[in-house]
Short mmCIF file of C-alpha atoms in Angstrom, two decimals:
data_model
loop_
_atom_site.label_atom_id
_atom_site.label_comp_id
_atom_site.label_asym_id
_atom_site.label_seq_id
_atom_site.Cartn_x
_atom_site.Cartn_y
_atom_site.Cartn_z
CA MET A 19 70.63 171.03 216.32
CA ILE A 20 70.48 170.44 212.54
CA GLN A 21 73.01 173.21 211.96
CA GLU A 22 75.30 171.74 214.63
CA ASN A 23 75.14 168.27 213.04
CA LYS A 24 75.95 169.78 209.64
CA GLN A 25 78.97 171.58 211.09
CA ASN A 26 80.19 168.36 212.75
CA SER A 27 79.78 166.49 209.45
CA ASN A 28 81.69 169.19 207.62
CA ILE A 29 84.54 169.01 210.13
CA LEU A 30 84.77 165.22 209.72
CA GLY A 31 84.63 165.61 205.96
CA ILE A 32 87.34 168.27 205.95
CA VAL A 33 89.63 166.17 208.17
CA THR A 34 89.03 163.15 205.89
CA MET A 35 89.88 165.19 202.79
CA MET A 36 93.05 166.44 204.47
CA PHE A 37 94.14 162.84 205.06
CA LEU A 38 93.34 161.99 201.45
CA PHE A 39 95.33 165.02 200.29
CA ALA A 40 98.25 163.62 202.26
CA MET A 41 97.65 160.11 200.88
CA ILE A 42 97.96 161.40 197.30
CA SER A 43 101.53 162.46 198.01
CA PHE A 44 102.26 159.49 200.28
CA VAL A 45 101.33 156.91 197.63
CA THR A 46 103.12 158.83 194.85
CA ASN A 47 106.37 159.25 196.80
CA LEU A 48 106.66 155.61 197.85
CA ALA A 49 108.01 154.64 194.43
CA ALA A 50 111.51 156.14 194.62
CA PRO A 51 112.61 154.74 198.03
CA ILE A 52 111.05 151.35 197.25
CA GLY A 53 112.83 151.45 193.90
CA VAL A 54 116.16 151.49 195.77
CA ILE A 55 115.36 148.01 197.10
CA TRP A 56 114.37 146.69 193.69
CA LYS A 57 117.45 148.01 191.86
CA ASN A 58 119.68 146.16 194.35
CA GLN A 59 118.10 142.80 193.55
CA PRO A 60 120.77 140.67 191.80
CA GLU A 61 118.56 140.29 188.70
CA PHE A 62 118.36 144.09 188.30
CA THR A 63 122.17 144.56 188.18
CA GLY A 64 121.80 147.98 189.79
CA SER A 65 119.57 149.34 187.02
CA ASN A 66 118.12 152.74 187.94
CA PHE A 67 115.77 152.40 184.96
CA LEU A 68 114.15 149.25 186.40
CA GLY A 69 114.14 150.77 189.86
CA MET A 70 112.05 153.68 188.57
CA LEU A 71 109.47 151.52 186.77
CA GLY A 72 107.14 151.56 189.79
CA ASN A 73 107.02 155.34 189.58
CA MET A 74 106.33 155.05 185.85
CA MET A 75 103.37 152.71 186.41
CA ASN A 76 101.94 155.02 189.05
CA PHE A 77 101.92 157.99 186.69
CA ALA A 78 100.96 156.00 183.58
CA ALA A 79 97.50 155.62 185.12
CA TYR A 80 96.91 159.36 184.66
CA LEU A 81 97.09 158.96 180.89
CA PHE A 82 94.16 156.52 180.98
CA MET A 83 92.17 158.01 183.87
CA GLY A 84 92.62 161.79 183.52
CA ILE A 85 89.55 162.57 181.41
CA PRO A 86 87.39 159.62 182.61
CA ALA A 87 87.87 160.80 186.21
CA GLY A 88 86.35 164.17 185.31
CA LYS A 89 83.44 162.50 183.53
CA LEU A 90 82.89 160.18 186.50
CA LEU A 91 82.79 163.20 188.80
CA SER A 92 80.12 164.85 186.63
CA LYS A 93 78.05 161.67 186.41
CA ILE A 94 77.97 160.32 189.98
CA GLY A 95 79.11 163.31 192.06
CA TYR A 96 81.93 164.13 194.46
CA LYS A 97 81.22 161.72 197.29
CA LYS A 98 80.71 158.57 195.20
CA THR A 99 83.77 159.36 193.09
CA ALA A 100 85.85 159.84 196.25
CA LEU A 101 84.59 156.53 197.68
CA ILE A 102 85.47 154.69 194.48
CA ALA A 103 88.90 156.33 194.46
CA ILE A 104 89.54 155.29 198.07
CA ALA A 105 88.46 151.70 197.37
CA VAL A 106 90.71 151.50 194.31
CA GLY A 107 93.57 152.96 196.36
CA PHE A 108 93.10 150.28 199.02
CA ILE A 109 93.27 147.57 196.34
CA GLY A 110 96.39 149.13 194.82
CA ILE A 111 98.22 149.31 198.16
CA LEU A 112 97.06 145.77 199.04
CA THR A 113 98.51 144.51 195.75
CA GLN A 114 101.84 146.20 196.48
CA PHE A 115 101.70 144.78 200.02
CA SER A 116 101.20 141.31 198.51
CA SER A 117 104.37 141.68 196.45
CA GLY A 118 106.35 141.41 199.67
CA ILE A 119 104.93 137.98 200.54
CA ILE A 120 103.97 136.36 197.21
CA GLY A 121 106.28 134.86 194.62
CA VAL A 122 109.47 135.93 196.37
CA ASN A 123 111.49 132.93 195.16
CA SER A 124 110.07 132.61 191.63
CA GLN A 125 111.05 134.45 188.47
CA LEU A 126 109.37 135.63 185.28
CA LEU A 127 111.34 136.83 182.24
CA GLY A 128 114.51 136.99 184.31
CA LEU A 129 113.05 139.22 187.05
CA PRO A 130 111.43 138.34 190.42
CA ALA A 131 107.75 137.45 189.91
CA ASN A 132 106.69 139.65 192.81
CA PHE A 133 108.16 142.66 190.95
CA TYR A 134 105.34 142.39 188.43
CA ILE A 135 102.82 142.21 191.27
CA TYR A 136 104.34 145.39 192.67
CA LEU A 137 104.10 147.14 189.27
CA LEU A 138 100.44 146.13 188.98
CA GLY A 139 99.77 147.54 192.45
CA ALA A 140 101.53 150.80 191.54
CA PHE A 141 99.38 151.09 188.40
CA ILE A 142 96.15 150.47 190.33
CA ALA A 143 97.20 152.98 193.00
CA GLY A 144 97.81 155.47 190.19
CA PHE A 145 94.14 155.24 189.16
CA SER A 146 93.18 156.07 192.73
CA VAL A 147 95.55 159.03 193.00
CA CYS A 148 94.30 160.43 189.69
CA MET A 149 90.67 160.25 190.82
CA LEU A 150 91.52 161.74 194.22
CA ASN A 151 93.34 164.62 192.55
CA THR A 152 90.21 165.28 190.50
CA VAL A 153 87.83 165.28 193.47
CA VAL A 154 89.72 166.47 196.57
CA ASN A 155 90.28 170.10 195.54
CA PRO A 156 86.67 170.88 194.57
CA MET A 157 85.37 168.82 197.50
CA LEU A 158 87.35 170.89 200.02
CA ASN A 159 86.10 174.03 198.32
CA LEU A 160 82.54 172.70 198.65
CA LEU A 161 82.94 171.77 202.33
CA GLY A 162 84.38 175.23 203.00
CA GLY A 163 81.42 176.91 201.37
CA GLY A 164 83.48 178.33 198.49
CA GLY A 165 85.11 181.75 198.43
CA ASN A 166 88.05 182.56 200.70
CA LYS A 167 87.20 179.79 203.17
CA GLY A 168 87.16 177.17 200.43
CA ASN A 169 90.47 178.44 199.02
CA GLN A 170 91.98 178.44 202.52
CA LEU A 171 91.07 174.77 202.99
CA ILE A 172 92.64 173.90 199.63
CA GLN A 173 95.86 175.67 200.67
CA ILE A 174 95.88 173.75 203.97
CA GLY A 175 95.29 170.54 202.02
CA GLY A 176 98.29 171.38 199.84
CA THR A 177 100.36 171.76 203.00
CA PHE A 178 99.37 168.26 204.14
CA ASN A 179 100.23 167.00 200.66
CA SER A 180 103.74 168.48 200.88
CA LEU A 181 104.18 167.26 204.46
CA ALA A 182 103.41 163.67 203.40
CA GLY A 183 105.84 164.04 200.52
CA THR A 184 108.48 165.16 203.01
CA LEU A 185 107.94 162.31 205.48
CA THR A 186 107.50 159.37 203.07
CA PRO A 187 111.14 158.91 201.93
CA MET A 188 112.33 159.59 205.49
CA PHE A 189 109.93 156.98 206.90
CA VAL A 190 110.89 154.32 204.33
CA GLY A 191 114.59 155.13 204.74
CA ALA A 192 114.35 154.71 208.51
CA LEU A 193 112.64 151.33 208.05
CA ILE A 194 115.07 149.79 205.59
CA GLY A 195 118.31 151.38 206.79
CA GLU A 196 121.34 150.97 204.56
CA VAL A 197 120.53 149.19 201.30
CA SER A 198 123.25 147.13 199.70
CA LYS A 199 123.45 144.14 197.36
CA GLU A 200 124.98 142.15 200.20
CA ARG A 201 122.03 142.79 202.52
CA VAL A 202 119.56 142.01 199.73
CA LEU A 203 121.33 138.77 198.78
CA SER A 204 121.50 137.63 202.40
CA GLY A 205 117.75 138.14 202.77
CA GLU A 206 118.30 140.71 205.49
CA ILE A 207 116.40 143.32 203.50
CA GLY A 208 113.73 143.10 200.82
CA ILE A 209 110.45 144.54 199.63
CA ALA A 210 108.73 143.05 202.70
CA ASN A 211 110.63 145.57 204.85
CA VAL A 212 108.34 148.37 203.65
CA ASN A 213 105.16 146.41 204.32
CA PRO A 214 104.58 148.23 207.64
CA VAL A 215 104.32 151.49 205.66
CA LEU A 216 101.88 149.91 203.20
CA PHE A 217 99.87 148.42 206.07
CA ILE A 218 99.46 151.90 207.59
CA ALA A 219 98.40 153.23 204.19
CA MET A 220 95.71 150.56 203.89
CA GLY A 221 94.45 151.44 207.35
CA VAL A 222 94.14 155.13 206.42
CA PHE A 223 92.27 154.29 203.20
CA ALA A 224 89.91 151.94 205.05
CA ALA A 225 89.20 154.50 207.79
CA ALA A 226 88.66 157.26 205.22
CA PHE A 227 86.17 155.08 203.32
CA ILE A 228 84.15 154.31 206.46
CA ILE A 229 84.12 157.92 207.66
CA LEU A 230 83.23 159.37 204.26
CA THR A 231 80.39 156.86 203.82
CA PHE A 232 78.51 158.39 206.77
CA ILE A 233 79.21 162.05 205.96
CA PRO A 234 76.31 163.76 204.14
CA ILE A 235 77.74 165.81 201.28
CA THR A 236 75.55 167.60 198.78
CA ASP A 237 77.01 168.23 195.35
CA PRO A 238 76.76 171.80 194.03
CA ALA A 239 73.79 172.53 191.83
CA THR A 240 74.46 171.88 188.16
CA ASP A 241 74.25 174.71 185.69
CA LYS A 242 70.84 174.57 183.99
CA ASN A 243 72.26 176.14 180.85
CA LYS A 244 75.12 173.69 180.65
CA GLY A 245 73.35 171.52 178.10
CA LYS A 246 72.71 174.55 175.88
CA GLU A 247 76.36 175.58 175.80
CA VAL A 248 77.74 175.62 172.25
CA TYR A 249 81.39 174.72 171.74
CA GLU A 250 82.57 176.00 168.40
CA SER A 251 86.16 174.96 169.03
CA SER A 252 88.31 173.24 171.70
CA PRO A 253 91.27 174.01 173.97
CA TRP A 254 93.54 172.54 171.30
CA ALA A 255 92.82 175.57 169.09
CA PHE A 256 94.87 177.77 171.46
CA ARG A 257 98.63 177.76 170.90
CA HIS A 258 99.47 178.86 174.45
CA PHE A 259 97.37 176.00 175.80
CA ILE A 260 99.11 173.39 173.63
CA LEU A 261 102.51 174.66 174.73
CA GLY A 262 101.19 174.73 178.30
CA THR A 263 100.25 171.03 178.21
CA VAL A 264 103.83 170.27 177.18
CA ALA A 265 105.01 172.45 180.09
CA ILE A 266 102.82 170.53 182.57
CA PHE A 267 104.10 167.21 181.20
CA ILE A 268 107.68 168.40 181.65
CA TYR A 269 107.08 170.07 185.01
CA VAL A 270 105.73 166.94 186.74
CA GLY A 271 108.65 164.95 185.33
CA ILE A 272 111.10 167.49 186.74
CA GLU A 273 109.36 167.59 190.13
CA ILE A 274 109.53 163.80 190.52
CA GLY A 275 112.82 163.17 188.72
CA ILE A 276 115.02 165.52 190.74
CA PRO A 277 114.44 163.95 194.21
CA GLY A 278 113.84 160.42 192.87
CA THR A 279 117.19 160.22 191.09
CA LEU A 280 118.83 162.02 194.02
CA ASN A 281 117.67 159.19 196.30
CA PHE A 282 119.38 156.63 194.02
CA PHE A 283 122.51 158.80 193.73
CA LEU A 284 122.98 159.22 197.48
CA GLU A 285 122.65 155.50 198.22
CA ASP A 286 125.01 154.41 195.44
CA PRO A 287 128.34 153.36 197.02
CA ASP A 288 130.21 154.80 194.01
CA ALA A 289 128.43 158.15 194.21
CA GLY A 290 126.81 159.76 197.23
CA ALA A 291 127.44 156.78 199.51
CA VAL A 292 125.24 157.57 202.51
CA SER A 293 122.76 155.38 204.38
CA ALA A 294 119.15 154.99 203.23
CA THR A 295 118.03 156.86 206.33
CA ILE A 296 120.13 159.92 205.52
CA ALA A 297 119.36 159.68 201.80
CA GLY A 298 115.64 159.55 202.56
CA PHE A 299 115.92 162.58 204.81
CA VAL A 300 117.86 164.57 202.20
CA ALA A 301 115.30 163.68 199.49
CA GLY A 302 112.50 164.47 201.92
CA THR A 303 113.97 167.93 202.49
CA TYR A 304 113.25 168.65 198.81
CA TRP A 305 109.52 168.12 199.48
CA PHE A 306 109.75 170.17 202.67
CA LEU A 307 111.14 173.07 200.66
CA MET A 308 108.26 172.61 198.23
CA LEU A 309 105.93 173.08 201.20
CA ILE A 310 107.76 176.29 202.12
CA GLY A 311 107.70 177.45 198.51
CA ARG A 312 103.96 176.86 198.18
CA PHE A 313 103.34 178.83 201.34
CA LEU A 314 105.46 181.74 200.10
CA GLY A 315 103.86 181.46 196.67
CA SER A 316 100.39 181.80 198.15
CA ILE A 317 101.51 185.06 199.79
CA LEU A 318 103.26 186.45 196.72
CA GLY A 319 100.60 185.26 194.27
CA ALA A 320 98.47 188.35 194.75
CA LYS A 321 101.41 190.68 194.07
CA VAL A 322 103.57 188.88 191.51
CA SER A 323 102.31 187.64 188.13
CA SER A 324 102.39 183.95 187.18
CA LYS A 325 104.66 184.84 184.25
CA MET A 326 107.22 186.51 186.50
CA MET A 327 107.12 183.74 189.12
CA LEU A 328 107.57 181.01 186.50
CA THR A 329 110.38 182.93 184.80
CA PHE A 330 112.28 183.40 188.06
CA ALA A 331 111.73 179.83 189.28
CA SER A 332 112.81 178.28 185.96
CA GLY A 333 115.92 180.44 185.71
CA LEU A 334 116.98 179.79 189.31
CA GLY A 335 116.31 176.05 188.93
CA MET A 336 118.59 175.94 185.87
CA LEU A 337 121.40 177.66 187.79
CA LEU A 338 121.06 175.22 190.72
CA ILE A 339 121.16 172.16 188.45
CA ILE A 340 124.15 173.49 186.49
CA GLY A 341 125.90 174.12 189.82
CA ALA A 342 125.12 170.57 190.96
CA MET A 343 126.41 169.04 187.71
CA LEU A 344 129.67 171.01 187.88
CA SER A 345 130.33 170.31 191.58
CA PRO A 346 132.78 167.42 192.21
CA ILE A 347 131.22 164.52 194.11
CA THR A 348 134.06 164.77 196.61
CA LEU A 349 133.04 168.33 197.53
CA LYS A 350 130.94 167.92 200.69
CA THR A 351 128.75 170.17 202.79
CA ALA A 352 126.85 169.79 206.05
CA MET A 353 123.08 169.26 206.14
CA PRO A 354 120.81 168.69 209.16
CA VAL A 355 119.51 165.11 208.84
CA PHE A 356 117.89 162.37 210.92
CA THR A 357 120.53 159.67 211.43
CA GLY A 358 118.20 157.01 212.84
CA SER A 359 118.71 157.86 216.50
CA GLY A 360 118.43 161.63 216.34
CA PHE A 361 119.19 164.77 214.37
CA ASP A 362 122.73 165.59 213.40
CA MET A 363 124.76 167.46 210.79
CA ALA A 364 125.71 164.97 208.09
CA GLN A 365 128.23 165.40 205.30
CA VAL A 366 126.58 165.11 201.87
CA PRO A 367 127.78 166.11 198.40
CA LEU A 368 127.30 169.82 197.68
CA SER A 369 125.49 168.78 194.49
CA ALA A 370 122.83 167.09 196.64
CA LEU A 371 122.17 170.30 198.57
CA LEU A 372 121.86 172.29 195.33
CA LEU A 373 119.38 169.77 193.93
CA VAL A 374 117.35 169.83 197.15
CA LEU A 375 117.06 173.62 196.84
CA CYS A 376 115.30 173.07 193.51
CA GLY A 377 112.22 172.21 195.60
CA LEU A 378 111.73 175.92 196.21
CA CYS A 379 111.60 176.46 192.44
CA THR A 380 109.28 173.60 191.48
CA SER A 381 106.83 174.42 194.27
CA ILE A 382 105.07 177.24 192.41
CA MET A 383 105.27 175.89 188.86
CA TRP A 384 102.01 173.94 188.61
CA GLY A 385 99.87 176.93 189.53
CA GLY A 386 101.87 179.28 187.32
CA ILE A 387 101.67 177.03 184.25
CA PHE A 388 97.97 176.29 184.80
CA ASN A 389 97.11 179.98 185.08
CA LEU A 390 99.09 180.95 181.99
CA ALA A 391 97.84 178.03 179.88
CA THR A 392 94.13 178.54 180.70
CA GLU A 393 94.11 182.33 180.53
CA GLY A 394 91.57 183.46 177.97
CA LEU A 395 90.05 179.98 177.47
CA GLY A 396 86.67 180.89 178.99
CA LYS A 397 84.17 178.05 178.50
CA TYR A 398 86.97 175.70 177.40
CA THR A 399 88.71 175.82 180.78
CA ALA A 400 86.94 172.73 182.18
CA ALA A 401 87.99 170.61 179.19
CA ALA A 402 91.51 171.98 179.50
CA SER A 403 91.67 170.85 183.15
CA GLY A 404 90.91 167.24 182.15
CA ILE A 405 93.66 167.30 179.52
CA PHE A 406 96.08 168.72 182.08
CA MET A 407 95.37 165.77 184.37
CA MET A 408 96.39 163.41 181.56
CA MET A 409 99.68 165.26 181.13
CA VAL A 410 100.67 164.33 184.70
CA VAL A 411 101.92 161.12 183.05
CA GLY A 412 105.13 163.10 182.50
CA GLY A 413 105.94 162.33 186.14
CA GLY A 414 106.46 158.72 185.07
CA ILE A 415 108.07 159.13 181.66
CA LEU A 416 110.71 161.81 182.26
CA PRO A 417 112.17 160.26 185.46
CA LEU A 418 112.37 156.95 183.56
CA ILE A 419 114.33 158.66 180.77
CA GLN A 420 116.50 160.43 183.33
CA ASN A 421 117.39 157.18 185.07
CA TRP A 422 118.12 155.49 181.75
CA VAL A 423 120.63 158.31 181.13
CA ALA A 424 121.97 157.73 184.66
CA ASP A 425 122.58 154.07 183.81
CA MET A 426 124.36 155.03 180.58
CA SER A 427 126.35 158.12 181.62
CA GLY A 428 126.12 158.69 185.37
CA TYR A 429 123.81 160.43 187.83
CA MET A 430 124.94 164.01 187.34
CA THR A 431 124.83 163.71 183.55
CA SER A 432 121.21 162.55 183.87
CA TYR A 433 120.28 165.96 185.22
CA LEU A 434 120.57 167.25 181.66
CA VAL A 435 116.99 165.96 181.34
CA PRO A 436 115.43 168.28 183.99
CA LEU A 437 117.81 171.05 182.88
CA ALA A 438 116.42 170.89 179.35
CA GLY A 439 112.91 170.79 180.82
CA LEU A 440 113.53 173.95 182.83
CA ALA A 441 114.88 175.67 179.73
CA TYR A 442 111.57 174.89 177.98
CA MET A 443 109.61 176.28 180.92
CA LEU A 444 111.65 179.47 180.79
CA TYR A 445 110.77 179.74 177.09
CA TYR A 446 107.10 179.12 177.88
CA ALA A 447 107.03 181.79 180.59
CA LEU A 448 108.70 184.40 178.38
CA ILE A 449 107.26 183.63 174.94
CA GLY A 450 105.05 180.52 174.65
CA SER A 451 102.42 181.62 177.19
CA LYS A 452 101.21 184.55 175.07
CA ASN A 453 97.65 184.07 173.82
CA VAL A 454 97.80 184.56 170.05
CA ASN A 455 94.29 183.18 169.43
CA LYS A 456 92.16 185.92 170.90
CA ASP A 457 89.87 185.80 167.85
CA ILE A 458 88.31 182.51 169.03
CA PRO A 459 84.94 183.02 170.84
CA VAL A 460 85.19 181.80 174.47
CA GLU A 461 81.93 183.06 175.99
#
């Protein structure tokens, strides 16, 4: 009976963690489609830079919470950290929800007052996502009993993460329909239109908190010799790790910037000129291809080295972006999309299809960079992981830079930013990932 109860608790815990894995991607990927609404406010004058600020605030939280989240996990354990993360996430989504009903007609520093409320909510939600990223992977491994079963659960969790990333822009696009300055000015569409999505998110966070509260989870035993460990150096003493942190910073910026800017491009009447529903589906396809890529990567991972996978993915990604930048906007191709009433083949710019295909390339980069950057670090690997979590802030900074370039020189020109990033990753895979500090004791 005791064993049966434990199994039931584990199943509930696993299902809860799967939902949280999905919520990490759901919350993160809300920023770009919501940004389309903000940029069409008359005060924003179509600024892609301002439209991407919500995404920036979401990722900025990683810079402040990356290392503290790891310390919190060590101090109070997996379950309590997860509960705190869920509670913070609920508050963050509630704050964003409030931006749709508070201060709609007032202004601050020339911008709608509720925009600042939204930015605050995005920042708070970022704290939650950072903490969840720190706890969900090891918690699934723990619930699975470690080994192959634990790794299998993590891979399944990653699938849910990618699935949520796929559906989020599609869901928001279907809710808001075609976004235009005219519809925004008339009051027909506004930030309140996405409140149903945020309401669902709050419900998931609340349910996850209640369920997790009653699930008994025992943290793994701590290493008795941990306190006696002597650290003569730090991860920063390893050149390949330093270059790897730069690669992680750039990678997350590329992963977010490509589909985020694509969403803006497709809905711009002077560029892609398609409805928000179709634009959301096209951007969502990028995340779907990431799901496919991660699945294929998990199969190939045992046969192909991280260096080779990162080299191939970076090189192919560069070719796709160059192709997209050189393709005339008028050159169209057919893509299967959801039109609002059903699935159909829609005409989209060829450049959009090429950028969507980049999802296959970015899908395997995190794992490849992490493996290369931590190889040979030994006892410094745990500290390196916390630093890596801080570098996720690149997902906020690089897309912001890219959209500033888009404002100045056009959407396709802005893809010089991820192109340069991919060139760096190719360098890192071929040269920068070599461990030249093997003389440093790591045991």
